[in-house]
Coordinates of C-alpha atoms and ligand atoms in Angstrom, one line a residue:
M1 CA 96.5 106.3 125.1
N2 CA 99.7 107.6 123.5
I3 CA 99.2 109.3 120.2
L4 CA 101.4 110.3 117.3
Y5 CA 100.0 112.9 115.0
Y6 CA 101.4 113.6 111.5
D7 CA 100.8 117.2 110.5
C8 CA 101.5 116.9 106.7
F9 CA 100.8 120.5 105.8
A10 CA 103.9 120.5 103.6
G11 CA 103.7 116.8 102.7
I12 CA 106.0 114.0 103.7
S13 CA 109.0 112.2 102.4
G14 CA 111.1 109.4 103.8
D15 CA 113.9 111.7 105.2
M16 CA 111.5 114.3 106.5
N17 CA 109.7 111.5 108.4
L18 CA 113.0 110.4 110.0
G19 CA 113.9 114.0 110.9
A20 CA 110.5 114.6 112.5
L21 CA 110.5 111.4 114.6
L22 CA 114.1 112.0 115.8
D23 CA 113.2 115.6 116.7
A24 CA 110.2 114.4 118.6
G25 CA 112.2 112.2 120.8
V26 CA 113.7 109.1 119.2
D27 CA 117.2 108.7 120.6
P28 CA 119.6 109.3 117.6
D29 CA 122.3 106.9 119.0
Y30 CA 119.7 104.2 119.2
F31 CA 118.5 104.9 115.7
L32 CA 122.0 104.8 114.3
R33 CA 122.8 101.6 116.1
E34 CA 119.7 99.9 114.9
I35 CA 120.0 101.1 111.2
A36 CA 123.6 99.8 111.1
K37 CA 122.1 96.3 111.7
L38 CA 121.1 96.4 108.1
N39 CA 124.6 95.2 107.3
L40 CA 124.7 96.9 103.9
N41 CA 128.5 96.7 103.6
G42 CA 129.4 100.3 103.2
E43 CA 126.6 101.4 101.0
F44 CA 125.3 104.3 103.0
E45 CA 126.0 106.9 105.7
V46 CA 123.3 108.6 107.7
T47 CA 123.8 112.2 108.9
I48 CA 121.5 113.6 111.6
A49 CA 121.8 117.3 112.1
K50 CA 120.0 120.1 113.8
A51 CA 119.2 122.8 111.3
L52 CA 116.7 125.6 110.5
K53 CA 114.1 125.9 107.8
K54 CA 112.3 129.3 107.6
G55 CA 113.4 129.9 111.1
I56 CA 112.0 126.6 112.4
S57 CA 114.5 124.5 114.2
G58 CA 114.3 120.8 113.4
I59 CA 116.3 117.8 112.3
K60 CA 117.6 117.2 108.8
V61 CA 118.5 113.6 108.0
D62 CA 120.7 112.9 105.0
V63 CA 121.3 109.4 103.7
R64 CA 124.6 109.7 101.7
L65 CA 125.6 106.9 99.5
T66 CA 129.1 105.6 99.9
G67 CA 131.3 103.1 98.1
D68 CA 130.6 102.2 94.4
Q69 CA 127.0 103.1 94.6
R70 CA 127.4 106.8 95.3
G71 CA 126.5 108.8 92.3
S72 CA 124.7 106.0 90.5
H73 CA 121.4 107.6 91.5
Q74 CA 121.1 109.5 88.3
G75 CA 118.1 107.9 86.6
S76 CA 117.2 105.9 89.6
E77 CA 113.6 105.2 90.3
H78 CA 113.8 105.9 93.9
A79 CA 116.6 108.3 94.4
E80 CA 115.0 110.4 97.1
H81 CA 118.3 110.8 98.9
G82 CA 120.6 110.4 96.0
H83 CA 120.4 114.1 95.7
E84 CA 121.2 115.2 99.1
H85 CA 123.7 118.0 98.6
E86 CA 123.1 120.0 101.6
H87 CA 125.6 119.1 104.2
N88 CA 124.8 121.5 106.9
H89 CA 128.3 122.7 107.4
G90 CA 128.6 125.2 110.1
H91 CA 125.9 123.5 112.2
E92 CA 126.4 121.7 115.4
H93 CA 126.0 118.0 114.9
E94 CA 126.1 115.0 117.1
H95 CA 128.4 112.1 116.8
A96 CA 127.5 108.4 117.0
H97 CA 129.7 106.0 115.1
G98 CA 131.9 103.2 115.9
H99 CA 134.7 104.0 113.6
E100 CA 137.3 106.6 112.8
H101 CA 136.5 109.7 110.7
V102 CA 138.7 112.4 109.5
H103 CA 136.6 115.4 109.0
G104 CA 136.5 119.0 110.0
H105 CA 133.0 119.3 111.3
E106 CA 130.7 117.4 113.5
H107 CA 127.9 115.2 112.4
N108 CA 125.9 112.3 113.8
H109 CA 126.7 109.4 111.5
A110 CA 125.9 105.8 110.9
H111 CA 127.7 103.7 108.4
G112 CA 127.1 100.4 106.9
H113 CA 130.8 99.8 107.1
E114 CA 134.1 100.7 108.7
H115 CA 136.4 103.1 107.0
E116 CA 138.2 106.4 107.1
H117 CA 137.0 109.1 104.9
E118 CA 136.9 112.8 104.5
H119 CA 133.7 114.8 104.6
N120 CA 134.5 117.1 101.8
H121 CA 131.6 115.9 99.6
A122 CA 129.6 118.3 97.5
H123 CA 132.4 120.7 96.9
E124 CA 134.6 119.5 94.1
Q125 CA 132.7 118.3 91.0
T126 CA 130.1 120.1 89.0
H127 CA 127.6 118.6 86.6
I128 CA 124.3 119.4 85.2
Q129 CA 121.6 117.6 86.9
E130 CA 118.2 117.1 85.4
H131 CA 116.9 114.6 87.7
N132 CA 115.7 116.6 90.6
H133 CA 113.8 114.6 93.1
H134 CA 114.5 117.0 95.9
H135 CA 115.4 120.0 93.9
E136 CA 113.3 122.4 91.9
Q137 CA 111.4 120.2 89.6
G138 CA 111.2 121.0 86.0
H139 CA 114.3 123.1 86.1
T140 CA 117.6 122.0 84.8
H141 CA 120.1 123.1 87.4
K142 CA 123.6 122.7 88.6
H143 CA 124.9 121.3 91.7
D144 CA 128.0 119.7 93.1
H145 CA 129.1 116.2 93.5
S146 CA 132.2 114.7 95.0
H147 CA 132.0 111.7 92.8
D148 CA 131.5 110.3 89.3
H149 CA 128.2 109.0 88.2
H150 CA 128.0 105.3 87.4
H151 CA 125.0 104.2 85.4
G152 CA 125.6 100.6 84.9
H153 CA 124.4 99.9 88.5
H154 CA 122.7 96.7 89.7
H155 CA 119.0 96.5 90.5
R156 CA 117.2 95.0 93.5
N157 CA 113.8 93.6 93.5
V158 CA 111.3 93.0 96.2
E159 CA 112.8 89.6 97.0
D160 CA 116.3 91.1 97.4
I161 CA 114.9 93.8 99.7
E162 CA 113.1 91.1 101.8
R163 CA 116.3 89.1 102.0
I164 CA 118.3 92.2 103.2
I165 CA 115.7 93.1 105.8
G166 CA 115.2 89.4 106.8
A167 CA 119.0 88.8 107.2
S168 CA 119.4 91.8 109.6
S169 CA 119.4 91.4 113.3
L170 CA 116.6 93.9 113.7
P171 CA 113.6 92.9 115.8
D172 CA 110.8 91.0 114.0
R173 CA 108.4 93.9 114.6
V174 CA 110.6 96.3 112.8
K175 CA 111.2 93.8 109.9
E176 CA 107.5 93.2 109.5
L177 CA 106.6 96.9 109.5
S178 CA 109.4 97.6 107.1
M179 CA 108.1 95.0 104.6
K180 CA 104.6 96.3 105.1
I181 CA 105.7 99.8 104.1
F182 CA 107.9 98.5 101.3
M183 CA 105.1 96.5 99.8
Q184 CA 103.0 99.7 99.5
V185 CA 105.6 101.1 97.2
A186 CA 106.3 97.9 95.3
L187 CA 102.6 97.2 94.6
A188 CA 102.1 100.8 93.5
E189 CA 105.1 100.7 91.2
A190 CA 103.9 97.3 89.8
K191 CA 100.5 98.8 89.1
V192 CA 101.7 102.0 87.5
H193 CA 104.3 100.4 85.3
G194 CA 102.0 97.5 84.4
K195 CA 104.5 94.9 85.7
P196 CA 104.1 91.9 88.0
L197 CA 105.4 92.5 91.5
E198 CA 108.5 90.3 90.9
E199 CA 109.6 92.5 88.1
V200 CA 109.5 95.7 90.0
H201 CA 113.2 96.6 90.3
F202 CA 114.7 99.2 92.5
H203 CA 117.8 100.9 91.3
E204 CA 120.8 100.2 93.5
V205 CA 120.8 103.6 94.9
G206 CA 117.1 104.0 95.2
A207 CA 116.9 100.7 97.0
V208 CA 119.4 101.8 99.6
D209 CA 117.6 105.1 100.1
S210 CA 114.3 103.5 100.4
I211 CA 115.6 100.8 102.7
V212 CA 117.1 103.3 105.1
D213 CA 114.0 105.6 105.0
I214 CA 111.6 102.7 105.4
V215 CA 113.5 100.6 107.9
G216 CA 114.4 103.8 109.7
A217 CA 110.7 104.8 109.9
S218 CA 110.0 101.3 111.4
I219 CA 112.8 101.6 113.9
C220 CA 111.6 105.1 115.1
L221 CA 107.9 104.0 115.3
D222 CA 108.9 100.9 117.2
Y223 CA 110.9 103.1 119.6
L224 CA 108.1 105.5 120.3
K225 CA 105.6 102.7 121.1
V226 CA 102.5 104.8 120.5
D227 CA 99.0 103.3 120.8
K228 CA 97.5 105.2 117.9
I229 CA 98.8 107.1 114.9
L230 CA 96.7 109.9 113.4
A231 CA 97.5 112.1 110.4
S232 CA 96.2 115.3 108.8
P233 CA 95.2 115.3 105.1
V234 CA 98.4 115.1 103.1
Q235 CA 99.6 118.0 100.9
V236 CA 100.9 116.5 97.7
G237 CA 102.1 119.7 96.0
G238 CA 101.9 120.1 92.2
G239 CA 103.8 120.6 89.0
F240 CA 106.0 117.9 87.4
V241 CA 109.0 115.9 88.5
R242 CA 111.6 114.5 86.3
C243 CA 112.5 110.8 86.7
E244 CA 114.0 108.1 84.6
H245 CA 111.2 108.2 82.1
G246 CA 111.0 111.9 81.8
L247 CA 108.6 114.4 83.3
I248 CA 105.8 112.9 85.3
P249 CA 103.0 114.8 87.0
V250 CA 102.9 115.5 90.7
P251 CA 101.7 113.7 92.7
A252 CA 103.8 111.0 91.0
P253 CA 101.7 108.1 89.8
A254 CA 103.0 105.7 92.5
T255 CA 102.1 108.3 95.1
V256 CA 98.6 108.5 93.7
E257 CA 98.2 104.7 93.9
I258 CA 99.4 104.6 97.5
L259 CA 97.3 107.5 98.6
K260 CA 94.0 106.0 97.3
G261 CA 91.5 106.3 100.1
I262 CA 93.6 108.9 102.0
P263 CA 92.5 112.5 102.2
V264 CA 94.9 114.8 100.3
K265 CA 95.3 118.5 99.5
A266 CA 97.1 119.6 96.4
G267 CA 98.7 122.6 94.7
L268 CA 100.0 124.6 97.7
V269 CA 103.3 124.8 95.9
P270 CA 104.3 123.6 92.4
F271 CA 106.7 121.0 93.7
E272 CA 106.5 117.4 94.8
T273 CA 105.9 117.7 98.6
T274 CA 104.9 114.0 99.1
T275 CA 107.0 111.2 97.7
P276 CA 106.0 107.6 97.2
T277 CA 108.0 106.6 100.3
G278 CA 106.4 109.3 102.5
A279 CA 102.9 108.2 101.2
A280 CA 103.8 104.5 101.9
I281 CA 104.7 105.2 105.5
L282 CA 101.4 106.9 106.1
A283 CA 99.4 104.3 104.3
A284 CA 101.0 101.5 106.3
V285 CA 100.9 103.0 109.8
V286 CA 98.2 105.6 110.1
D287 CA 95.1 104.5 112.0
E288 CA 93.0 107.6 111.3
F289 CA 93.2 110.7 109.0
T290 CA 91.7 113.8 110.6
D291 CA 92.3 117.5 110.5
K292 CA 90.7 117.8 113.9
P293 CA 93.0 116.0 116.2
D294 CA 91.7 115.9 119.8
F295 CA 94.5 115.2 122.2
V296 CA 96.9 116.8 124.6
M297 CA 100.2 117.6 122.9
E298 CA 103.3 116.7 124.8
A299 CA 106.1 116.9 122.3
V300 CA 106.6 118.2 118.8
G301 CA 109.2 117.3 116.1
Y302 CA 110.1 119.0 112.8
G303 CA 111.7 117.0 110.0
L304 CA 113.3 119.3 107.5
G305 CA 113.1 118.7 103.7
N306 CA 115.6 119.9 101.1
R307 CA 113.9 122.7 99.4
D308 CA 113.5 126.3 100.2
L309 CA 109.9 127.1 99.4
E310 CA 107.6 129.9 100.3
I311 CA 106.2 127.6 102.9
P312 CA 108.5 125.8 105.4
N313 CA 109.4 122.5 103.7
V314 CA 109.0 120.6 107.0
L315 CA 107.0 117.7 108.3
R316 CA 105.6 118.3 111.8
V317 CA 104.7 115.5 114.2
Y318 CA 103.2 115.7 117.6
L319 CA 103.4 113.2 120.4
G320 CA 100.6 113.4 122.9
R321 CA 98.0 111.7 125.1
M322 CA 94.4 111.3 124.3
E323 CA 92.1 112.4 127.1
D324 CA 90.2 109.6 128.9
K325 CA 86.8 110.6 127.5
K326 CA 88.1 110.7 123.9
E327 CA 90.0 107.6 124.6
S328 CA 86.9 105.6 125.5
A329 CA 84.9 107.1 122.6
A330 CA 87.7 106.1 120.2
A331 CA 88.0 102.7 121.8
G332 CA 84.4 101.8 120.6
P333 CA 83.9 98.8 118.4
I334 CA 84.9 98.8 114.8
L335 CA 83.4 96.7 112.0
L336 CA 86.0 95.5 109.5
E337 CA 84.8 94.0 106.3
T338 CA 86.5 92.5 103.3
N339 CA 85.3 90.6 100.2
I340 CA 87.3 87.5 99.4
D341 CA 86.9 85.5 96.2
D342 CA 90.2 83.7 95.8
M343 CA 91.0 81.9 99.1
N344 CA 91.1 78.2 99.8
P345 CA 87.8 77.7 101.8
E346 CA 89.6 75.3 104.1
L347 CA 91.5 78.2 105.6
Y348 CA 88.4 80.1 107.0
S349 CA 88.2 78.2 110.2
Y350 CA 91.9 78.8 110.9
V351 CA 91.5 82.5 110.1
E352 CA 88.5 82.7 112.4
E353 CA 90.4 81.1 115.3
Q354 CA 93.3 83.6 114.8
L355 CA 90.9 86.5 114.6
F356 CA 89.3 85.6 118.0
A357 CA 92.7 84.9 119.5
R358 CA 93.9 88.4 118.5
G359 CA 90.9 90.3 120.0
A360 CA 87.9 90.0 117.6
S361 CA 84.7 90.0 119.6
D362 CA 82.7 88.6 116.7
V363 CA 83.5 87.0 113.3
F364 CA 80.9 86.2 110.6
K365 CA 80.8 85.4 107.0
T366 CA 78.2 86.2 104.3
P367 CA 78.1 84.4 101.0
I368 CA 78.2 86.9 98.1
I369 CA 78.6 86.9 94.4
M370 CA 81.5 89.1 93.1
K371 CA 82.7 90.3 89.8
K372 CA 82.9 87.7 86.9
G373 CA 80.1 85.8 88.8
R374 CA 82.6 84.5 91.4
P375 CA 81.0 83.0 94.5
A376 CA 82.8 84.8 97.4
V377 CA 82.7 85.5 101.1
K378 CA 82.2 88.8 102.9
L379 CA 84.3 88.4 106.0
S380 CA 83.0 90.7 108.8
V381 CA 84.9 91.2 112.1
L382 CA 83.9 93.2 115.1
V383 CA 86.7 94.4 117.3
G384 CA 87.4 97.1 119.9
S385 CA 89.7 99.9 118.4
K386 CA 92.5 99.0 120.8
R387 CA 92.9 95.6 119.2
E388 CA 92.0 96.7 115.6
K389 CA 95.6 96.6 114.4
E390 CA 96.1 93.1 115.6
V391 CA 93.0 91.9 113.9
L392 CA 93.9 93.7 110.7
E393 CA 97.2 92.0 110.7
V394 CA 95.5 88.6 110.8
I395 CA 93.3 89.6 107.9
F396 CA 96.2 90.8 105.8
K397 CA 98.6 88.0 106.7
E398 CA 96.3 85.0 106.8
T399 CA 93.8 85.8 104.0
T400 CA 94.1 86.8 100.4
S401 CA 92.4 90.2 101.1
L402 CA 94.2 93.3 99.8
G403 CA 91.9 95.8 101.4
V404 CA 89.5 96.2 104.4
R405 CA 86.6 98.5 104.9
K406 CA 86.3 100.1 108.4
F407 CA 83.2 101.3 110.1
P408 CA 83.0 102.6 113.6
V409 CA 79.8 101.1 115.0
G410 CA 77.5 102.1 117.8
K411 CA 76.3 99.4 120.2
A412 CA 73.3 99.0 122.5
M413 CA 73.6 96.2 124.9
L414 CA 71.2 94.6 127.5
E415 CA 72.6 94.1 130.9
R416 CA 73.2 90.4 131.6
S417 CA 73.6 88.0 134.5
F418 CA 74.5 84.3 134.6
V419 CA 72.9 81.9 137.0
K420 CA 73.4 78.1 137.5
H421 CA 70.3 75.9 137.2
N422 CA 70.0 72.2 138.1
T423 CA 68.0 69.8 135.9
R424 CA 67.6 66.1 136.3
Y425 CA 70.3 65.8 133.5
G426 CA 72.8 68.0 135.3
E427 CA 73.7 71.6 135.8
V428 CA 73.4 74.4 133.1
T429 CA 74.2 78.1 133.0
I430 CA 71.3 80.4 132.2
K431 CA 71.9 83.9 130.8
N432 CA 69.3 86.4 132.0
S433 CA 69.0 89.7 130.1
Y434 CA 67.6 92.9 131.5
Y435 CA 66.2 96.0 129.8
E436 CA 66.1 99.1 132.1
G437 CA 66.5 96.8 135.1
K438 CA 63.7 94.3 134.1
L439 CA 64.3 90.8 133.0
V440 CA 63.2 90.5 129.4
K441 CA 64.7 87.2 128.2
Y442 CA 66.7 84.3 129.4
K443 CA 68.5 81.5 127.6
P444 CA 70.5 78.4 128.6
E445 CA 74.1 78.3 127.3
Y446 CA 74.2 76.1 124.2
E447 CA 77.5 74.5 125.1
D448 CA 76.0 73.3 128.5
C449 CA 73.0 71.9 126.7
K450 CA 75.2 70.0 124.2
R451 CA 77.3 68.6 127.0
L452 CA 74.3 67.3 128.9
A453 CA 72.7 65.9 125.7
L454 CA 75.8 63.9 124.9
A455 CA 76.4 62.8 128.5
N456 CA 72.9 61.6 129.0
G457 CA 72.3 60.3 125.4
V458 CA 69.1 62.3 125.0
P459 CA 68.2 64.7 122.2
I460 CA 69.4 68.3 122.8
S461 CA 65.8 69.6 122.3
K462 CA 64.8 67.5 125.3
I463 CA 67.4 69.4 127.4
Y464 CA 66.0 72.7 126.3
R465 CA 62.4 71.6 127.0
E466 CA 63.4 70.5 130.4
I467 CA 65.0 73.8 131.2
Y468 CA 62.2 76.0 129.8
T469 CA 59.6 74.1 131.8
G470 CA 61.7 73.8 135.0
Y471 CA 63.4 77.2 135.3
E472 CA 61.7 79.7 137.6
V473 CA 60.9 82.6 135.5
N474 CA 60.3 86.1 136.7
L475 CA 59.6 87.6 133.3
D476 CA 57.2 90.4 133.8
E477 CA 54.6 89.7 131.1
S478 CA 53.3 93.2 131.3
Q479 CA 56.5 94.5 129.9
P480 CA 56.1 95.8 126.3
E481 CA 57.9 93.6 123.8
I482 CA 61.3 94.8 122.9
Ligands
LIG1 O1 111.9 106.6 88.2 C1 110.7 106.2 88.3 S1 110.1 104.9 87.5 C2 109.8 106.9 89.2 C3 108.5 106.6 89.2 C4 107.7 107.2 90.1 C5 106.3 106.9 90.1 O2 105.5 107.5 90.7 S2 105.8 105.6 89.2 C6 108.2 108.2 90.9 N1 109.5 108.6 90.9 C7 110.0 109.7 91.7 O3 111.2 109.2 92.3 C8 111.5 110.0 93.4 C9 111.9 109.3 94.6 O4 110.8 108.8 95.3 P1 111.0 108.1 96.8 O5 109.7 107.5 97.2 O6 112.1 107.1 96.7 O7 111.3 109.2 97.7 C10 110.2 110.9 93.6 O8 110.5 112.1 93.1 C11 109.2 110.1 92.8 O9 108.2 110.9 92.4 C12 110.3 107.9 90.1
LIG2 NI1 123.2 113.8 91.7

């Protein structure tokens, strides 16, 4: 089983995630080709560069905004990369672009458009910057821009994002995962700001940042094709971060929403180490959070952040293989449970069919009474861990459920054998069950009995009686009852 392990000792942001996955083995040319499929008409440029952070070599990914949008990130709600002012000059970079550049240093770039430009950003203009998503929070500080700031920018909402992603020529898997991650952020924003989902707006710049980070994450994960994603507890940092509405505590409220149910560590440094986008990626893709990963490491990747902290501002990921023994233990059955009080009851049979088709070994429903006295259904699904993701997908896509409880379950099974048995009504299959090698029970298959009852026009109970009287039993009556 191929494993990806996120070691979030210094948190995670959208760009750190891209850097780490590229450093671990995603082909940068492939990544750039795929991300260009977003067709965002010149709104962004991605730079992938090898760099050092505290002596650790890794990959720094910058999403630079181009065209009219650049600079409009001041005050943006999601301007994670709107503040990228490190340009890694003096490093060796790779090239991957299908158009002409005039510039004096080498990068690996992807653009949403074709143009000629000079890479002299970040050197000419100085302004005071108080928004500081990737800078030292809480401090007013200066840094350079090569552009003016425009504040009358447009907004994008969830529907716009869905349209952009949907209209791209990316594979459906990537589109679906992208939307899954995006929805984590959108739902959290809606909750925090007390707005309905449709009213959550992403500033122009923030939207582009988030789209590249989130779609980029999906492209990389799809490329790596791992069977299971694990992650350590997530360091969220501390202090305050300034955004459009002023100073907000770290972890930012949206990050807190997204990280509900995920183990976190806080306060290692007084800065925001985990952003809403980073948290959303983990929440959407991680199968298991553990600080005791148990697998054989095969590759490592470091994604560099922007800050210079006491600790290395990097995200580390490992690719590896789970040993066979661990693999089979981890492949044990899982019980998924969700309470549903707002779904059209006609849909349950369809949902059940889909669950079985996608790997469920059992599906059962329990009537329950939920809050406000609502009659509801607890949907329980048993599935082997290898197909857990597929089954979860059915629950999330086909039901109204917003959350699922997961329990690894142990299982004790009797050994079984199937034998054919002839009756005067026709043939049935009988299931024999053995405990420690001894036959302890047997039972005709219901579907066979039903078929014979219908074919012969006799009550089904008569078929059962016939079988129980006619079947040669070797039950050892001296066996203690189980
Ligand atoms: O501007 C707003 S409304 C804003 C809200 C929140 C909430 O938690 S709510 C957070 N932030 C900060 O924006 C940056 C960018 O986050 P990304 O996920 O796009 O990387 C980050 O510092 C958030 O804490 C802004
Ligand atoms: Ni700026």
